[in-house]
């Protein structure tokens, strides 16, 4: 049968012939599941298998994605990773699928749109420090608009891997060390990408990754084994996924890591029993790049065929780039090792997302000439950059905001670096779009102050020849703004580092510049927490500016000048030194919390900057928290409020973090766990009331190693700033 004859009139530019009846699967008025039933009944096994494969098209610019050049992509392929930035190539390929394949099934085009498409905004780790999920949704909506209008229907984002080892390069891609924070920001980003309807031409489907526990990578190395007990899996790693599945995320990506003996890509428990059976997820799971084949390297499968069998039957519907499904699924079906039901369920899941995206009705991407870097999009990127930045230190002389400065020395290897402001995975970001710190300072002070720049040293290496010029500039200036940090390639995939200190040459520059006695404001751009133990003493103030994206320069300068009052707080602990790793706030209690037992003998056991740390130019005073009840039953909502007053002279934003602690229970609990946060804008003298509405089964109950939530009788503490409020559950032990 000729596809042209059976294609019904549809929206967009699909060519049609009117005479034949419209096949049910092409009729948008018919419910999706019925359309899929019809389509499945028409498909051959080969056509079904092809829907479960993802290849790529365009230029592959990611060194970690080692693939061969694609020659002659089959028109029936399920999905393509779209490396191109314009719709033309997509449309040409899509035309082949829609007009030249027997059934005309459109291809789903995916790409890593991680923190912006062309309008690059701060990295995810930075975003989490803004504590402003609504703003993150806004930024993700910009990314979705630019992506969809460029030919991308599906982003491989958000990454919600809880990460507690900053040696791991991918720590920059997630929302830090806390499960709840990852869940909240992941869900915000899903909402921004997907909106209410992914068929909208400004929206894309989201993909939660990397499912699951990839962040537990041993010693911070990438792709390696992870030791994760069932309790830790549920306590730490599954929560954000559950929250984001509930937020409607359409797809997930399976992880590379071996989870205590069963790799994420062959893990029936996580992929099927938890995701599909317990949580009812009806979208599909794509493997990570080559991950199906890599089951052989991991010792999970004897060969590629067995790898295909394990991954597919475990619950991975789409094979990204390993060709294992392409080469072996039909054979496995013929041998009865893969059931026809499993095959149809997998294809149904893929087709469901294509239908929800409206690809059958609108397979092509129209050309929109002004789709990038719209003024409003840049404003969003700039606001998020400013809110992400964390003022780590401002010494007793309150160096910041800068007052009465007429001579400014801007020094350091990051101050004029555009590419490094984009961070890793910067998609189609272009360094030419970036405002650097130097440019930001010129914009901020151009007319009112004299600015001198000196590179000083490179990011790494041993060339100290520029230090003398930097010292001269520092000696001349009223204040030194020293911009240090990481090359953007030191973060992201396959970018583990054995130490989280900056290279010694940067520390040497800081020491030399500080030697002039001039006030030093250290600005940092990096993708991971740093060991600042040697740098901190040289700086009067420290601003963690992260890799802030296209409008970072003005945001940094605005904070330094006081035009913007910093409001970021750390979503990840800054260890005192690499030797403290892993260090995170929600650890379980020690057996000897007294007499300084169990501590390091050579260094402090406290982090340099803890989770939640962040200074403001104003001051906030917390009042007494009040609960509407102390004794509660499981179905109560307990309302706790706390008044917070801006007691300083400047307007500022304050985020209140609400933690809980269960001091005694049948499964031990962390010393504190974040359950809610809220950010508010306060004028000088203003008092705002912050409210935490506790749902006991959600916020006070614990989870066990099977995912059951258990509420036990006894005391629960609510911790807010330095205040504690104790609640009491006198009912029966409950589990749901
Ligand atoms: C490998 C990475 O682990 C993953 O995050 C990414 O989405 C894919 N490659 C596709 O680029």
XYZ file of C-alpha atoms and ligand atoms in Angstrom:
747
model
C 0.000 0.000 0.000
C 1.306 3.433 -0.866
C 1.580 5.752 2.091
C 0.439 8.700 0.017
C -2.891 7.020 -0.593
C -3.677 6.537 3.068
C -2.483 9.807 4.475
C -5.382 11.969 5.517
C -5.473 15.746 5.385
C -3.627 16.958 8.453
C -2.436 20.288 9.656
C 0.995 21.471 8.523
C 2.525 20.720 5.177
C 1.972 16.961 4.838
C 0.886 16.210 1.284
C -2.353 14.313 0.956
C -4.590 12.404 -1.384
C -8.239 12.838 -0.629
C -9.878 9.693 -1.939
C -8.859 7.041 0.652
C -10.545 6.869 4.058
C -8.527 8.350 6.893
C -6.830 5.564 8.846
C -7.843 5.669 12.480
C -4.288 6.355 13.693
C -4.173 9.536 11.651
C -7.409 10.880 13.028
C -6.645 13.356 15.784
C -10.280 13.266 16.896
C -9.928 9.617 17.989
C -8.527 8.933 21.503
C -4.767 8.342 21.481
C -4.926 4.743 22.710
C -7.326 3.761 19.927
C -5.118 5.431 17.361
C -2.167 3.450 18.683
C -4.159 0.177 18.604
C -4.871 0.841 14.961
C -1.277 1.733 14.137
C 0.152 -1.274 15.973
C -2.175 -3.556 14.032
C -0.646 -2.274 10.800
C 3.036 -2.455 11.784
C 5.478 -5.235 10.931
C 7.874 -6.455 13.610
C 10.732 -4.645 11.870
C 8.795 -1.395 11.844
C 8.072 -1.800 15.536
C 11.705 -2.491 16.358
C 12.828 0.578 14.447
C 10.576 2.757 16.598
C 12.673 1.630 19.568
C 15.939 2.983 18.217
C 17.571 6.336 18.466
C 20.381 7.384 16.137
C 21.675 10.858 15.471
C 21.694 13.439 12.741
C 23.754 16.606 12.311
C 27.182 17.294 13.749
C 27.963 15.532 16.989
C 29.813 18.126 19.049
C 30.021 16.204 22.318
C 33.300 14.356 22.725
C 31.699 11.892 25.107
C 29.207 10.734 22.524
C 31.450 8.581 20.415
C 29.346 7.477 17.494
C 30.036 6.613 13.929
C 28.775 8.815 11.127
C 25.217 7.956 10.237
C 24.890 6.864 6.658
C 21.401 6.556 5.363
C 19.180 6.804 8.414
C 16.150 4.533 7.991
C 13.020 6.594 7.463
C 11.200 4.361 9.991
C 13.553 5.154 12.889
C 11.842 6.084 16.154
C 14.035 8.979 17.183
C 17.090 11.019 16.261
C 19.378 13.112 18.404
C 19.351 16.431 16.617
C 22.723 18.112 16.696
C 21.795 20.811 14.207
C 20.461 24.177 15.374
C 18.032 24.898 12.522
C 14.805 23.230 11.478
C 15.815 22.679 7.830
C 17.694 19.404 8.294
C 14.995 18.080 10.603
C 12.285 18.910 8.143
C 14.145 17.204 5.310
C 14.603 14.056 7.393
C 11.050 14.247 8.687
C 9.771 14.478 5.138
C 11.438 11.157 4.416
C 9.762 9.585 7.444
C 6.341 11.042 6.792
C 6.265 10.748 3.035
C 8.582 7.877 2.179
C 8.026 5.325 4.925
C 5.132 2.893 4.550
C 3.122 4.190 7.512
C 4.454 7.722 7.627
C 5.248 7.711 11.348
C 7.008 10.968 12.270
C 10.433 10.900 13.910
C 10.917 12.264 17.414
C 13.887 14.659 17.556
C 15.697 14.923 20.909
C 18.641 16.935 22.180
C 20.472 17.958 25.341
C 18.854 21.303 26.067
C 20.203 21.448 29.599
C 20.342 25.061 30.716
C 19.108 26.929 27.706
C 19.207 26.359 23.962
C 20.815 29.563 22.657
C 19.829 31.837 25.538
C 22.045 30.022 28.012
C 21.150 30.588 31.645
C 23.030 29.373 34.741
C 23.786 25.695 35.228
C 21.315 23.580 37.190
C 23.519 23.541 40.277
C 23.504 27.338 40.247
C 19.755 27.489 39.607
C 19.084 25.495 42.748
C 20.881 28.181 44.764
C 18.226 30.684 43.638
C 15.513 28.853 45.591
C 13.182 30.252 42.977
C 11.530 27.364 41.112
C 9.041 29.694 39.391
C 11.936 31.560 37.770
C 13.517 28.252 36.743
C 10.223 27.265 35.077
C 10.298 30.557 33.194
C 13.848 29.937 31.979
C 12.972 26.384 30.924
C 10.000 27.737 28.989
C 12.417 29.966 27.052
C 14.604 26.927 26.364
C 11.553 24.990 25.182
C 10.494 27.778 22.819
C 13.946 28.109 21.258
C 14.354 24.334 21.023
C 10.986 23.505 19.506
C 11.312 26.274 16.974
C 14.730 24.897 16.031
C 13.500 21.370 15.386
C 13.832 19.721 18.818
C 10.710 18.092 20.307
C 12.275 16.472 23.322
C 14.987 17.567 25.742
C 17.193 15.220 27.751
C 16.621 17.289 30.855
C 16.226 17.799 33.793
C 19.005 15.874 35.487
C 17.843 15.168 39.035
C 20.683 13.012 40.300
C 21.358 13.831 43.938
C 25.122 14.382 44.093
C 27.276 14.512 47.176
C 30.711 14.077 45.696
C 31.908 17.277 44.044
C 34.802 15.438 42.417
C 32.146 14.072 40.043
C 32.004 16.449 37.065
C 28.280 15.955 36.651
C 27.517 17.572 39.991
C 27.025 20.754 37.930
C 24.147 19.234 35.968
C 21.834 18.520 38.891
C 20.300 20.533 41.701
C 22.740 19.658 44.458
C 22.862 17.339 47.430
C 19.274 17.313 48.640
C 16.583 14.936 47.316
C 13.706 17.363 47.900
C 15.477 20.280 46.223
C 16.178 18.078 43.193
C 12.519 17.101 43.148
C 11.205 20.668 43.393
C 13.517 22.123 40.755
C 13.163 19.070 38.525
C 9.377 19.433 38.651
C 9.646 23.182 37.997
C 11.759 22.516 34.974
C 9.368 19.812 33.714
C 6.530 22.342 33.982
C 8.566 24.952 32.123
C 9.477 22.586 29.295
C 6.143 20.846 28.928
C 3.546 23.421 30.010
C 0.020 22.018 30.068
C 0.181 20.495 26.630
C 3.271 19.302 24.805
C 1.493 19.596 21.472
C 1.967 23.348 21.890
C 4.518 24.542 19.323
C 6.474 26.277 22.125
C 6.843 23.205 24.351
C 8.991 20.085 24.424
C 8.781 16.741 26.217
C 11.085 16.418 29.230
C 13.345 13.482 30.106
C 14.342 12.785 33.710
C 17.858 11.500 33.998
C 19.804 9.489 34.851
C 17.502 6.897 36.351
C 18.815 6.144 38.949
C 21.493 6.764 41.591
C 24.088 7.834 39.006
C 25.153 10.530 41.470
C 26.400 7.884 43.894
C 29.378 7.246 41.590
C 32.179 5.745 43.659
C 34.939 8.268 44.477
C 33.363 10.757 42.094
C 34.424 8.848 38.994
C 32.077 8.691 36.047
C 30.309 5.590 34.697
C 31.443 3.466 37.646
C 29.805 1.226 40.194
C 27.456 2.677 42.776
C 26.833 1.049 46.131
C 23.235 1.831 47.014
C 21.220 -0.031 49.623
C 17.435 -0.300 49.118
C 17.016 2.134 52.033
C 19.317 4.718 50.470
C 17.747 4.214 47.061
C 14.378 5.224 48.478
C 15.620 7.804 50.972
C 17.921 9.682 48.647
C 17.743 8.828 44.977
C 14.160 7.894 44.075
C 12.338 10.802 45.714
C 13.138 13.412 43.029
C 12.112 10.988 40.292
C 8.835 10.267 42.027
C 8.142 13.990 42.381
C 8.946 14.673 38.734
C 6.923 11.707 37.467
C 4.035 13.149 39.467
C 4.714 16.497 37.783
C 4.049 14.799 34.446
C 7.515 14.140 32.977
C 6.914 12.204 29.773
C 10.157 10.219 29.571
C 13.181 9.070 31.562
C 16.745 8.097 30.665
C 18.279 5.048 32.280
C 21.626 5.525 33.978
C 25.068 4.160 33.139
C 25.894 3.102 36.689
C 25.796 -0.376 38.109
C 23.373 -0.168 41.072
C 24.761 -2.633 43.597
C 25.133 -5.406 41.054
C 22.439 -4.562 38.499
C 23.123 -1.682 36.098
C 20.513 1.067 35.808
C 19.936 0.043 32.190
C 19.090 -3.566 33.080
C 17.305 -2.941 36.352
C 13.836 -4.467 36.308
C 13.143 -3.290 39.827
C 13.695 0.411 39.201
C 12.532 0.518 35.561
C 9.435 -1.639 35.762
C 8.438 -2.491 39.320
C 8.923 1.017 40.690
C 8.505 3.336 37.698
C 5.738 1.606 35.787
C 3.990 -0.610 38.325
C 4.157 1.530 41.472
C 4.183 5.024 39.971
C 2.123 4.251 36.849
C 4.411 6.087 34.414
C 2.971 5.678 30.899
C 5.753 7.308 28.858
C 8.972 5.576 27.852
C 12.540 5.090 29.016
C 15.463 5.751 26.678
C 18.867 4.309 27.496
C 21.812 6.620 27.896
C 24.219 6.816 24.954
C 25.496 3.319 24.120
C 24.413 2.113 27.581
C 22.669 -1.028 26.313
C 25.854 -2.286 24.669
C 27.865 -1.229 27.705
C 26.059 -3.892 29.756
C 28.650 -6.227 28.234
C 31.557 -4.128 29.569
C 29.811 -4.016 32.945
C 29.640 -7.812 33.065
C 25.846 -7.923 33.016
C 25.579 -9.552 29.582
C 27.743 -11.962 27.578
C 27.239 -10.165 24.295
C 25.254 -7.426 22.599
C 22.278 -9.689 21.995
C 22.015 -10.575 25.653
C 22.462 -6.908 26.510
C 19.468 -6.065 24.314
C 17.467 -8.789 26.033
C 18.335 -7.588 29.530
C 17.712 -3.914 28.866
C 14.490 -4.414 26.944
C 12.912 -6.863 29.343
C 14.016 -4.744 32.308
C 12.062 -1.792 30.927
C 14.224 0.315 28.588
C 12.031 1.054 25.579
C 14.491 2.952 23.394
C 18.134 2.175 22.668
C 20.186 5.349 22.315
C 22.945 4.772 19.802
C 24.106 1.270 20.685
C 22.305 -0.542 17.814
C 21.701 -3.510 20.113
C 17.926 -3.339 19.590
C 18.364 -2.635 15.915
C 20.507 -5.727 15.450
C 18.979 -8.178 17.887
C 15.417 -7.453 18.986
C 13.724 -9.209 16.057
C 15.794 -12.311 16.650
C 14.947 -12.232 20.364
C 11.250 -11.940 19.532
C 11.463 -14.827 17.064
C 13.157 -16.944 19.734
C 10.373 -16.144 22.204
C 12.739 -14.405 24.631
C 10.929 -11.125 24.201
C 7.160 -11.359 24.269
C 4.958 -9.708 21.634
C 3.147 -7.995 24.521
C 6.340 -6.389 25.762
C 7.184 -5.299 22.234
C 3.766 -3.731 21.715
C 3.820 -2.068 25.110
C 7.211 -0.504 24.337
C 6.144 0.740 20.903
C 2.882 2.026 22.361
C 4.815 4.100 24.886
C 6.935 5.703 22.175
C 3.950 6.363 19.911
C 2.031 7.829 22.830
C 4.630 10.555 23.284
C 4.707 11.260 19.544
C 0.938 11.608 19.528
C 0.914 13.787 22.621
C 3.485 16.018 20.963
C 1.131 16.341 18.015
C 3.807 15.092 15.620
C 1.337 13.215 13.460
C -0.585 16.442 12.875
C 2.397 18.835 12.803
C 5.521 16.895 11.864
C 7.479 19.873 10.548
C 9.059 22.848 12.250
C 8.236 26.203 10.708
C 11.049 28.756 10.286
C 10.820 31.468 12.947
C 13.539 34.022 12.202
C 13.797 35.819 15.564
C 13.538 32.813 17.839
C 16.789 33.294 19.783
C 17.880 35.677 22.520
C 14.687 37.695 22.593
C 15.033 40.656 24.957
C 12.616 39.126 27.477
C 14.538 35.834 27.339
C 17.796 37.591 28.147
C 16.111 39.359 31.044
C 14.998 35.995 32.461
C 18.525 34.625 32.041
C 19.952 37.677 33.821
C 17.482 37.488 36.703
C 18.173 33.810 37.222
C 21.913 34.470 37.108
C 21.594 37.148 39.793
C 19.363 35.042 42.038
C 21.676 32.020 41.693
C 24.765 33.823 42.937
C 25.767 33.257 46.546
C 27.637 35.768 48.665
C 29.834 33.409 50.653
C 31.858 35.952 52.608
C 31.756 39.674 53.351
C 34.249 40.508 56.074
C 33.769 42.792 59.046
C 34.625 45.865 56.983
C 31.672 44.937 54.714
C 33.783 45.232 51.581
C 30.644 44.685 49.532
C 28.752 46.438 48.137
C 31.578 48.524 46.766
C 31.404 52.107 47.976
C 33.322 55.118 46.797
C 35.655 53.277 44.471
C 37.231 55.207 41.664
C 39.997 52.788 40.649
C 39.066 49.143 40.080
C 41.482 46.374 39.108
C 39.760 43.458 37.390
C 42.140 40.529 37.486
C 42.102 36.856 36.654
C 41.684 34.226 33.934
C 37.893 34.197 34.109
C 37.247 37.948 33.990
C 37.234 38.138 30.192
C 36.364 34.527 29.447
C 33.109 34.208 27.566
C 33.052 30.455 26.938
C 33.557 29.608 30.608
C 30.487 31.628 31.589
C 28.362 29.220 29.560
C 29.338 26.137 31.557
C 29.215 22.568 30.322
C 26.386 21.272 28.093
C 25.725 24.739 26.761
C 23.763 23.428 23.793
C 23.811 26.037 20.984
C 25.114 28.741 23.302
C 27.551 31.073 21.601
C 30.363 32.784 23.533
C 29.726 35.930 21.472
C 26.384 36.319 23.274
C 28.017 36.458 26.705
C 28.672 39.454 28.933
C 31.777 38.839 31.010
C 32.553 40.188 34.457
C 34.906 42.724 32.900
C 32.175 43.948 30.548
C 29.700 43.981 33.409
C 32.033 46.162 35.468
C 32.545 48.502 32.516
C 28.763 48.779 32.071
C 28.259 49.339 35.783
C 31.143 51.743 36.459
C 32.267 52.803 32.992
C 31.655 56.489 33.602
C 32.275 56.687 37.300
C 35.504 54.764 37.793
C 38.752 53.884 36.107
C 39.070 50.170 35.383
C 42.297 48.273 34.703
C 42.445 44.651 33.639
C 45.214 42.086 34.087
C 45.010 38.385 33.251
C 47.538 37.381 35.905
C 47.675 33.667 35.119
C 45.870 31.103 33.022
C 43.358 28.753 34.598
C 46.038 26.091 34.903
C 49.714 25.608 34.125
C 52.881 27.099 35.544
C 53.368 30.374 33.709
C 53.669 33.041 36.397
C 54.933 35.780 34.097
C 51.667 37.775 34.275
C 51.558 38.006 38.068
C 53.755 41.113 38.231
C 51.348 43.076 36.014
C 48.422 41.916 38.145
C 50.170 43.026 41.324
C 50.887 46.406 39.762
C 47.204 46.841 38.851
C 46.179 45.794 42.355
C 48.599 48.231 43.973
C 47.184 51.029 41.832
C 43.508 50.223 42.568
C 41.115 51.018 45.419
C 39.727 47.504 45.158
C 40.652 44.285 43.389
C 38.022 42.145 41.740
C 39.665 38.784 41.217
C 37.798 36.372 38.997
C 39.006 32.788 39.419
C 37.466 29.422 38.737
C 37.171 26.503 36.389
C 37.366 25.962 32.693
C 33.873 24.923 31.581
C 35.326 21.601 30.393
C 36.274 20.681 33.973
C 32.617 20.010 34.693
C 29.984 17.820 33.035
C 30.246 14.288 31.741
C 33.509 12.401 32.085
C 35.077 15.337 33.952
C 35.967 13.904 37.343
C 38.739 15.581 39.330
C 40.784 14.161 42.167
C 40.819 17.467 44.034
C 38.237 20.213 44.188
C 40.813 22.929 44.882
C 41.614 25.299 42.048
C 45.003 24.776 40.392
C 47.891 26.098 42.502
C 48.701 28.809 39.977
C 45.377 30.539 40.655
C 46.012 30.374 44.398
C 49.435 31.887 43.790
C 47.866 34.810 41.939
C 45.426 35.408 44.792
C 48.218 35.399 47.334
C 50.287 37.854 45.311
C 47.410 40.242 44.726
C 46.315 40.113 48.373
C 49.902 40.900 49.313
C 49.320 44.483 48.129
C 47.010 44.993 51.110
C 44.172 46.189 48.885
C 40.684 44.813 49.534
C 40.145 41.720 47.396
C 36.740 40.626 46.175
C 37.009 37.076 44.924
C 34.444 36.147 42.287
C 34.217 32.466 41.441
C 32.920 30.726 38.339
C 32.918 26.986 38.619
C 30.725 23.944 38.178
C 31.304 22.249 41.506
C 31.890 23.213 45.143
C 35.526 24.186 45.586
C 38.068 23.694 48.338
C 38.655 27.340 49.230
C 40.689 26.736 52.361
C 43.789 28.441 50.936
C 41.961 31.104 48.915
C 39.496 32.240 51.558
C 42.091 33.951 53.791
C 43.169 36.125 50.847
C 39.690 37.458 50.117
C 37.729 40.126 51.978
C 34.597 39.055 50.178
C 33.696 36.040 48.070
C 30.890 35.863 45.534
C 30.085 32.426 44.109
C 28.845 33.471 40.670
C 28.851 29.959 39.135
C 28.746 29.650 35.351
C 25.982 32.201 34.974
C 25.141 32.087 31.255
C 24.743 34.866 28.717
C 23.855 37.695 31.079
C 26.143 36.786 33.959
C 28.454 39.779 33.650
C 25.819 42.350 34.500
C 24.472 40.205 37.319
C 27.940 39.865 38.893
C 28.660 43.574 38.538
C 25.207 44.460 39.858
C 25.823 42.474 43.027
C 29.281 43.951 43.508
C 27.958 47.493 43.139
C 24.921 46.898 45.355
C 22.395 47.470 42.565
C 21.326 43.893 43.231
C 21.084 42.509 46.756
C 22.343 38.900 46.685
C 19.809 36.288 47.782
C 21.288 32.934 46.762
C 21.953 30.197 49.297
C 24.015 27.084 48.727
C 22.133 23.995 47.569
C 25.307 22.004 48.089
C 27.907 21.933 50.838
C 31.330 23.482 50.245
C 33.738 21.122 52.029
C 36.700 22.556 53.860
C 38.888 20.224 51.836
C 38.641 17.349 49.386
C 39.433 14.936 52.208
C 36.036 15.603 53.832
C 34.113 14.210 50.859
C 31.420 12.958 51.085
C 30.053 15.714 53.309
C 26.402 16.785 53.217
C 23.976 18.252 55.687
C 21.427 15.433 55.899
C 23.703 12.766 57.245
C 22.543 10.263 59.840
C 23.625 10.832 63.447
C 26.899 9.458 64.770
C 27.180 7.031 67.679
C 29.406 9.476 69.577
C 28.171 13.003 69.112
C 30.084 14.111 72.235
C 33.615 14.925 73.425
C 34.806 15.701 69.893
C 34.785 12.005 69.031
C 34.958 10.644 65.513
C 36.243 13.896 64.047
C 39.224 14.429 61.774
C 42.365 14.840 63.826
C 44.196 17.012 61.299
C 41.529 19.381 59.941
C 38.144 20.657 60.964
C 35.238 18.290 60.435
C 32.935 21.191 59.577
C 32.452 22.287 55.981
C 33.751 25.724 55.007
C 30.278 26.782 53.848
C 27.312 24.605 54.763
C 24.175 23.811 52.784
C 21.852 26.840 52.986
C 24.659 29.350 53.562
C 24.378 32.694 51.770
C 24.724 36.321 52.865
C 22.677 39.396 52.050
C 23.387 43.131 52.235
C 20.477 43.427 54.627
C 19.663 41.524 57.806
C 16.704 39.313 58.631
C 15.374 38.465 62.038
C 13.332 35.329 62.610
C 10.513 35.460 65.189
C 8.969 32.566 67.078
C 7.436 29.745 65.029
C 3.834 28.866 65.898
C 1.891 25.711 65.084
C -1.891 25.472 64.863
C -1.601 22.136 66.689
C 1.118 20.197 68.460
C -0.641 16.836 68.779
C -1.764 15.536 65.430
C -3.284 12.591 63.608
C -2.096 11.270 60.269
C -4.704 13.038 58.152
C -4.257 16.454 59.761
C -2.616 19.363 58.024
C -0.406 21.113 60.547
C 0.170 24.753 59.780
C 3.365 26.303 61.107
C 4.179 29.946 60.601
C 7.182 32.093 61.368
C 7.458 35.880 61.060
C 10.634 37.173 59.429
C 11.558 40.862 59.516
C 13.942 42.733 57.259
C 15.869 44.625 59.928
C 18.361 46.278 57.584
C 18.270 49.320 55.316
C 17.943 47.556 51.993
C 15.226 45.604 50.266
C 16.114 41.929 50.077
C 14.858 38.417 49.413
C 14.901 35.825 52.155
C 14.374 32.113 51.679
C 13.156 30.218 54.715
C 14.221 26.575 54.801
C 12.012 24.207 56.812
C 13.625 21.013 58.048
C 12.280 18.134 60.097
C 13.960 15.640 62.359
C 12.645 12.412 63.812
C 14.853 11.863 66.848
C 14.003 8.196 67.325
C 12.396 5.656 64.975
C 12.618 2.049 63.805
C 14.741 3.169 60.841
C 17.232 5.868 61.813
C 16.642 9.264 60.242
C 19.018 12.067 59.170
C 19.901 14.805 61.647
C 17.652 17.036 59.563
C 15.801 16.799 56.272
C 14.566 19.685 54.160
C 10.830 19.440 53.534
C 9.825 22.852 52.277
C 11.209 26.262 51.362
C 9.780 29.623 50.450
C 11.400 32.826 49.164
C 9.896 36.268 49.782
C 10.760 39.835 48.929
C 10.960 42.143 51.952
C 11.321 45.919 52.118
C 13.298 47.463 54.986
C 11.268 47.125 58.176
C 8.752 44.760 56.598
C 7.694 41.568 58.356
C 6.446 38.627 56.305
C 4.844 35.481 57.553
C 6.222 32.243 56.112
C 4.034 29.143 56.291
C 4.837 25.440 56.172
C 1.764 23.199 55.805
C 2.757 19.770 57.000
C 1.148 16.670 55.582
C 2.300 14.081 58.139
C 2.455 11.130 55.741
C 4.457 13.153 53.222
C 6.650 15.258 55.483
C 7.058 13.394 58.766
C 6.713 9.719 57.820
C 9.816 7.816 56.769
C 10.180 5.649 53.720
C 11.484 2.095 53.994
C 13.568 0.103 51.512
C 10.449 -0.965 49.582
C 8.936 2.484 49.162
C 6.326 2.199 51.918
C 5.766 5.316 54.004
C 5.635 4.702 57.745
C 4.443 7.060 60.455
C 5.407 6.034 63.967
C 4.104 7.459 67.234
C 6.391 9.900 69.007
C 8.044 13.287 68.669
C 8.890 15.113 65.466
C 10.943 18.289 65.425
C 10.466 21.127 63.000
C 13.676 23.113 62.551
C 13.671 26.594 61.075
C 16.775 28.819 61.297
C 17.924 28.249 64.899
C 14.392 27.541 66.218
C 12.916 24.176 67.094
C 9.271 23.264 67.490
C 8.246 19.801 68.659
C 5.137 18.006 67.378
C 3.648 14.856 68.780
C 1.986 11.919 67.069
C 0.140 9.768 69.571
C -1.720 7.559 67.080
C -1.022 4.030 65.871
C 1.943 3.131 63.684
C 0.729 3.569 60.098
C 2.179 2.395 56.833
C 0.933 3.178 53.299
C 25.363 10.905 27.539
C 24.941 11.641 28.780
O 25.188 10.855 29.921
C 23.480 12.054 28.786
O 23.252 12.890 29.876
C 23.110 12.707 27.487
O 21.762 13.087 27.528
C 23.377 11.749 26.353
N 24.795 11.413 26.313
C 22.977 12.313 24.983
O 23.823 13.326 24.632
